[in-house]
Coordinates of C-alpha atoms in Angstrom, one line a residue:
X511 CA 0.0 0.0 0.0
X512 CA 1.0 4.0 -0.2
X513 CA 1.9 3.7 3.5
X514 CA 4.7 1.1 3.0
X515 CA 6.7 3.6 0.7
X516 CA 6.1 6.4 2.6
X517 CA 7.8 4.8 5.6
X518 CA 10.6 3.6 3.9
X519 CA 11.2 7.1 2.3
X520 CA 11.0 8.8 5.8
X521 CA 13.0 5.9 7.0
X522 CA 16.4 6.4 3.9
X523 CA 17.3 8.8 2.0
X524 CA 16.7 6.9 -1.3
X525 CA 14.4 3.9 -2.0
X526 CA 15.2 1.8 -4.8
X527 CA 12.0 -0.2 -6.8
X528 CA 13.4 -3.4 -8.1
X529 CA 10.0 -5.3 -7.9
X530 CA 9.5 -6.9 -11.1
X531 CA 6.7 -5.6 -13.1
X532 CA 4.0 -3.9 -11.5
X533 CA 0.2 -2.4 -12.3
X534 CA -1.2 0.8 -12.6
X535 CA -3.1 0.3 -10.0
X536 CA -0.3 -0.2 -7.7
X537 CA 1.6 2.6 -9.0
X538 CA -0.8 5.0 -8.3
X539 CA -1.4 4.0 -4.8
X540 CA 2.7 4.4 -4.8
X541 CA 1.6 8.2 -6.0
X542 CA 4.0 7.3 -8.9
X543 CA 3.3 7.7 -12.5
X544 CA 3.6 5.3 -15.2
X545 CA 4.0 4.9 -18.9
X546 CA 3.5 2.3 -21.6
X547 CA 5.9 -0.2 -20.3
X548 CA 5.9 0.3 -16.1
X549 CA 6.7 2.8 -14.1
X550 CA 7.7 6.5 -15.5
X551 CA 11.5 7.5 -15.4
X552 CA 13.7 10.3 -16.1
X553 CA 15.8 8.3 -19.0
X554 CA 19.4 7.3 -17.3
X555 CA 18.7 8.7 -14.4
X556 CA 16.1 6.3 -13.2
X557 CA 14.6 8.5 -10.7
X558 CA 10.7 8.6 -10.4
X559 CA 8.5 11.4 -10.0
X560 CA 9.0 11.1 -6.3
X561 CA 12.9 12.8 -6.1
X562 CA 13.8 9.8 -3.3
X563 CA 12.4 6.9 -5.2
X564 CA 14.3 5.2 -8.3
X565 CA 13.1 2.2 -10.1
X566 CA 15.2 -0.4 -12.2
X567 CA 14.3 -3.9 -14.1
X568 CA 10.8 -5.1 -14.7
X569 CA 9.5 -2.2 -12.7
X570 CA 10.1 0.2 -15.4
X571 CA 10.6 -2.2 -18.7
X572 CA 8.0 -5.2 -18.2
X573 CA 9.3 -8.5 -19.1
X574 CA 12.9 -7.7 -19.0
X575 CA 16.8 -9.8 -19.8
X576 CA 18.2 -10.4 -17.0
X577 CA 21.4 -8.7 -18.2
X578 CA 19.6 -5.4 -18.9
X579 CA 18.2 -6.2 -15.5
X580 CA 22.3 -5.9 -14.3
X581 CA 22.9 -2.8 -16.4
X582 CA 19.6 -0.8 -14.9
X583 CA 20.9 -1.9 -11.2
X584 CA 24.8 -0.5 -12.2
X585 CA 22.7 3.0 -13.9
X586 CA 20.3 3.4 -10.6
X587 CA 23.3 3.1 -8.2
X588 CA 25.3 5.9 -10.1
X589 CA 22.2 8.3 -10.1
X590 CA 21.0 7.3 -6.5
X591 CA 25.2 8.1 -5.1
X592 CA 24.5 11.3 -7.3
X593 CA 21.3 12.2 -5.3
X594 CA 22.8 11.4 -2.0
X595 CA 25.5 13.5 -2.5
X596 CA 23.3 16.6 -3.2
X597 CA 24.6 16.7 -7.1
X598 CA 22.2 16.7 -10.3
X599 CA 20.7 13.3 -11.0
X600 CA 21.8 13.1 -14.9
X601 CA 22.8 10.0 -17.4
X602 CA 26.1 9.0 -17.5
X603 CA 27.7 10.1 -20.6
X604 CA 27.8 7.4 -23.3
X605 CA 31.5 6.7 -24.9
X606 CA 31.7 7.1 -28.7
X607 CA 31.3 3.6 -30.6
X608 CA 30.6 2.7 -34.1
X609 CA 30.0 -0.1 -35.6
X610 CA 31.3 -1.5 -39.0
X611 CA 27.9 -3.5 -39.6
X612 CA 27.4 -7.0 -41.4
X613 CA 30.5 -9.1 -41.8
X614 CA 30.8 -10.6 -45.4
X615 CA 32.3 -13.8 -45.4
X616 CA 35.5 -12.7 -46.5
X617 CA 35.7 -10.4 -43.3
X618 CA 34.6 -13.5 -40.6
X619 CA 37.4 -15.1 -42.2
X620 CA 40.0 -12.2 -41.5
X621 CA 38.8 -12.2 -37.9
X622 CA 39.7 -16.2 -37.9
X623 CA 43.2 -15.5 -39.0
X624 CA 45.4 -16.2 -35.3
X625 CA 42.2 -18.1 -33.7
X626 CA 42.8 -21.5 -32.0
X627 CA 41.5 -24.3 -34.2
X628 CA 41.0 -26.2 -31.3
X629 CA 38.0 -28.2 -30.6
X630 CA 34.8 -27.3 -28.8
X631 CA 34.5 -28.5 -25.6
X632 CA 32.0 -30.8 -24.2
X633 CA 32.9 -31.8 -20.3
X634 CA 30.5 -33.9 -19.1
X635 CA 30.2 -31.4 -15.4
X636 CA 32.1 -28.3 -15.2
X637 CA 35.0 -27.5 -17.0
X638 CA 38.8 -28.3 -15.9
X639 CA 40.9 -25.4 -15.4
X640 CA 42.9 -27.1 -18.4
X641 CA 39.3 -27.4 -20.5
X642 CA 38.7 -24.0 -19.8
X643 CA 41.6 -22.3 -20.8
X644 CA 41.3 -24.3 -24.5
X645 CA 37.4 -23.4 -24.8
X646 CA 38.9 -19.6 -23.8
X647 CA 41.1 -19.7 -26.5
X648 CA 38.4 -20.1 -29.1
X649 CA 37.1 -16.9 -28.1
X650 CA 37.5 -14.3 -30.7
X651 CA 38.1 -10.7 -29.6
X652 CA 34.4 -9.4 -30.5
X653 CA 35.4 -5.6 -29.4
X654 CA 38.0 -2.9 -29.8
X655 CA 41.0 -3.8 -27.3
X656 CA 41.4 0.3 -26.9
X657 CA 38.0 0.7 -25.9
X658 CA 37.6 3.1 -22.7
X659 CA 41.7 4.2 -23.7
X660 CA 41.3 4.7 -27.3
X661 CA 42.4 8.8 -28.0
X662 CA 40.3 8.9 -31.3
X663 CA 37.0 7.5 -29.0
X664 CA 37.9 10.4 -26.5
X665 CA 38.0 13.1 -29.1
X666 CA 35.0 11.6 -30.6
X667 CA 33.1 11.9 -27.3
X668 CA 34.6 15.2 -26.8
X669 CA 33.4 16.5 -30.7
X670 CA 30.2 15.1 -30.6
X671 CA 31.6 12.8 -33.7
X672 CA 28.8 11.1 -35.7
X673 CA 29.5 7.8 -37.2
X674 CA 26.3 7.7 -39.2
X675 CA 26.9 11.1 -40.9
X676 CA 28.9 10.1 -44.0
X677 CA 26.9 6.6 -43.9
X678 CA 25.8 6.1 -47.3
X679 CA 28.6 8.4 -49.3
X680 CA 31.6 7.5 -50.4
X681 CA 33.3 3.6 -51.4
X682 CA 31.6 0.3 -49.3
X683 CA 34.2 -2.2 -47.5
X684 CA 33.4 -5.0 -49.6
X685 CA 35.4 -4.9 -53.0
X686 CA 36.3 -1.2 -53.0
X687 CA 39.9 0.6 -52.3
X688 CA 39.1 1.4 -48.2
X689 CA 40.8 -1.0 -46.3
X690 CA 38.5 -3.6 -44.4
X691 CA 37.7 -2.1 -40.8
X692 CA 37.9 -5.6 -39.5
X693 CA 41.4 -6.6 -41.5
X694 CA 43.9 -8.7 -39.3
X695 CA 47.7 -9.3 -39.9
X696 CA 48.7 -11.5 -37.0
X697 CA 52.6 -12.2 -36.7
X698 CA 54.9 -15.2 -35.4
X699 CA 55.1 -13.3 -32.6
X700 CA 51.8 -12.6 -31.6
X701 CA 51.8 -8.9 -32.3
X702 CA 48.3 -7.8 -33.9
X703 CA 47.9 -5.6 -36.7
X704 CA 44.4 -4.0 -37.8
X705 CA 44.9 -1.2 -40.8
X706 CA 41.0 -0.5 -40.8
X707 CA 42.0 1.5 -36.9
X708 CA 45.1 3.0 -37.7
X709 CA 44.9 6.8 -37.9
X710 CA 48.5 7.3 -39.5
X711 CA 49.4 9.3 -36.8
X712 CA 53.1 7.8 -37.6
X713 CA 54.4 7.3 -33.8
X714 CA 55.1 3.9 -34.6
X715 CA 57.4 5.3 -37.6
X716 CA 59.1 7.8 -35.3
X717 CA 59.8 4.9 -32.4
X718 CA 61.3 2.6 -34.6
X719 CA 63.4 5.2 -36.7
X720 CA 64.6 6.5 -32.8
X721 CA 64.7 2.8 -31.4
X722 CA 67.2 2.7 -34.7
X723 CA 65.4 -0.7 -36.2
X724 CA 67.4 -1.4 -38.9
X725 CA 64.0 -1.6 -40.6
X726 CA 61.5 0.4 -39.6
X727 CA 58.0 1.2 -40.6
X728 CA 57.2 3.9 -43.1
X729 CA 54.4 5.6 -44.8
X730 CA 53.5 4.0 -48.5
X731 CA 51.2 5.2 -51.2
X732 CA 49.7 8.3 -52.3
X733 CA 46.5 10.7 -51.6
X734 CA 43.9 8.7 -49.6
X735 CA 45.7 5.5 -50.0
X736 CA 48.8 6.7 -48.0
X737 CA 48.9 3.9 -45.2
X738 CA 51.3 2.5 -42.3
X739 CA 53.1 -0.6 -43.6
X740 CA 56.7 -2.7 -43.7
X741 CA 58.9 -1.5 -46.4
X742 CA 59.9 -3.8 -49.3
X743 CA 56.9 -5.9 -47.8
X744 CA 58.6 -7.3 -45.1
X745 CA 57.5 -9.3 -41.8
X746 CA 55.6 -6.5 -39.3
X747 CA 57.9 -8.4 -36.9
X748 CA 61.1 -7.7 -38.2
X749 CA 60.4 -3.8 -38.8
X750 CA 59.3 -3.6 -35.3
X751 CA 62.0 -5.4 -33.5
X752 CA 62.7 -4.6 -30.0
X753 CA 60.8 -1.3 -30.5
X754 CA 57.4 -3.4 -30.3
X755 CA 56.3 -3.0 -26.8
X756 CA 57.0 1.0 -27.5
X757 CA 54.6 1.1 -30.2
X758 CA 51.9 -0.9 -28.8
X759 CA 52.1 0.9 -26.1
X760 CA 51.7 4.4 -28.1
X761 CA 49.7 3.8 -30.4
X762 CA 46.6 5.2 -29.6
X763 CA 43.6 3.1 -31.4
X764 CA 45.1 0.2 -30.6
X765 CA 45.7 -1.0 -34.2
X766 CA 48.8 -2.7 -33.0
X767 CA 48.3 -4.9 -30.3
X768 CA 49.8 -7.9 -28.2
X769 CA 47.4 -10.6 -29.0
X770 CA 48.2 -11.5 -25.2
X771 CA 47.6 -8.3 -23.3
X772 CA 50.1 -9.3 -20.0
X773 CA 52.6 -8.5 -22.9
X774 CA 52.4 -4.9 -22.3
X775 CA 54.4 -4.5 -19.2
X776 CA 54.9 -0.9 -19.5
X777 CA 53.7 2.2 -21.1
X778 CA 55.5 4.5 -22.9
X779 CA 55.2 8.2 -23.3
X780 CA 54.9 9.2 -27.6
X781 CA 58.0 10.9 -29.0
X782 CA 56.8 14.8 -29.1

């Protein structure tokens, strides 16, 4: 009833609604109003109409995943600190993403290139520590490895960037002269390669030219096709040497990357 709310609001200074779905009925003798799907919320904020109530999950989505269930309880907690420390009750800011879209077949395959081959596993109970670790291993990496410490997301964020903007001008992935976001060299050593994120920023260049790799990376091509690559098409290996750690560590989209992430033992502050 409307009295059991009202004590717990005179009783804390915030009262979260994680119920499950309720009805109408209910919410009005909560004194709270309600939409199409539940209970009415501020979006992100999840705060109600009542400034000391906030309502998460099936409360304010119906029949909900469980998951988004876990992500509601995470966005209530952030705006119900925000209201006990006396600051605005807003929505977190959302980091920049994009997304490249449908895969052809061509492109599944490049994301193949360096994944185990092993087996899927089938224990019979619960996995082994040495099952696990093989099953792990047939995990492909699904998102950006920079994401959350990637500079062009940052400035993204920071510009208001829109990935949809140039959507439909322009060449398409598939058969055109833009490299393929989703491209993958994968070396001997483990050392990860994606053209489609590198920026040509050129710190890699400038570590190995200082690191004095007998090698090197350079620039090649012309225009809109100038790109990062090994000269006289050597192994990425080779050109990056000992400088490797260096570059992976500057580079700032992570389109070079330790396959194995323990790899990068130390960061390393860009040439200026």
């Amino acid at each position: 009833d409307r009295s059991s709310l009202d004590d717990l609001v005179r009783q804390f200074d915030a009262v979260l609604l994680a119920c499950g779905p309720i009805d109408s009925e209910q919410a009005n003798r909560w004194d709270l109003e309600t939409g199409k799907r539940g209970v009415r919320v501020a979006r992100g904020p999840f705060q109600t109409n009542r400034p000391d109530v906030f309502a998460a999950g099936g409360v304010i989505g119906g029949k909900i995943l469980p998951v988004r269930s876990v992500a509601d309880g995470k966005g209530a907690a952030v705006a119900i600190n925000q209201h006990l420390c006396g600051q605005p009750v807003v929505a977190r800011e959302r980091p920049f993403s994009s997304r490249i879209g449908r895969l052809s077949t061509d492109e599944i395959s490049a994301f193949l290139v360096g994944a185990s081959d092993a087996p899927r596993q089938e224990p019979a109970g619960d996995y082994s520590l040495d099952e696990a670790v093989r099953q792990a291993a047939r995990c492909l990496q699904c998102g950006c490895r920079a994401h959350g410490d990637c500079k062009l997301e940052q400035y993204a964020a920071q510009y208001g960037a829109d990935p949809g903007r140039y959507r439909n001008s322009g060449p398409t992935r598939p058969g055109s002269k833009m490299r393929a976001t989703c491209e993958h060299v994968v070396t001997e050593d483990s050392i990860i390669f994606e053209p489609g994120k590198c920026i040509n920023c050129g710190l890699c260049i400038e570590i190995t030219r200082t690191a004095g790799e007998p090698l090197g990376l350079t620039f090649v091509g012309r225009g809109f096709d100038v790109r990062v690559s090994v000269p006289f098409t050597r192994p990425l290996e080779e050109a990056l040497g000992k400088a490797a750690i260096q570059c992976v560590a500057a580079c700032p989209t992570a389109a070079l990357s330790f396959a194995d992430p323990a790899r990068l033992t130390c960061r390393t502050q860009p040439p200026s």
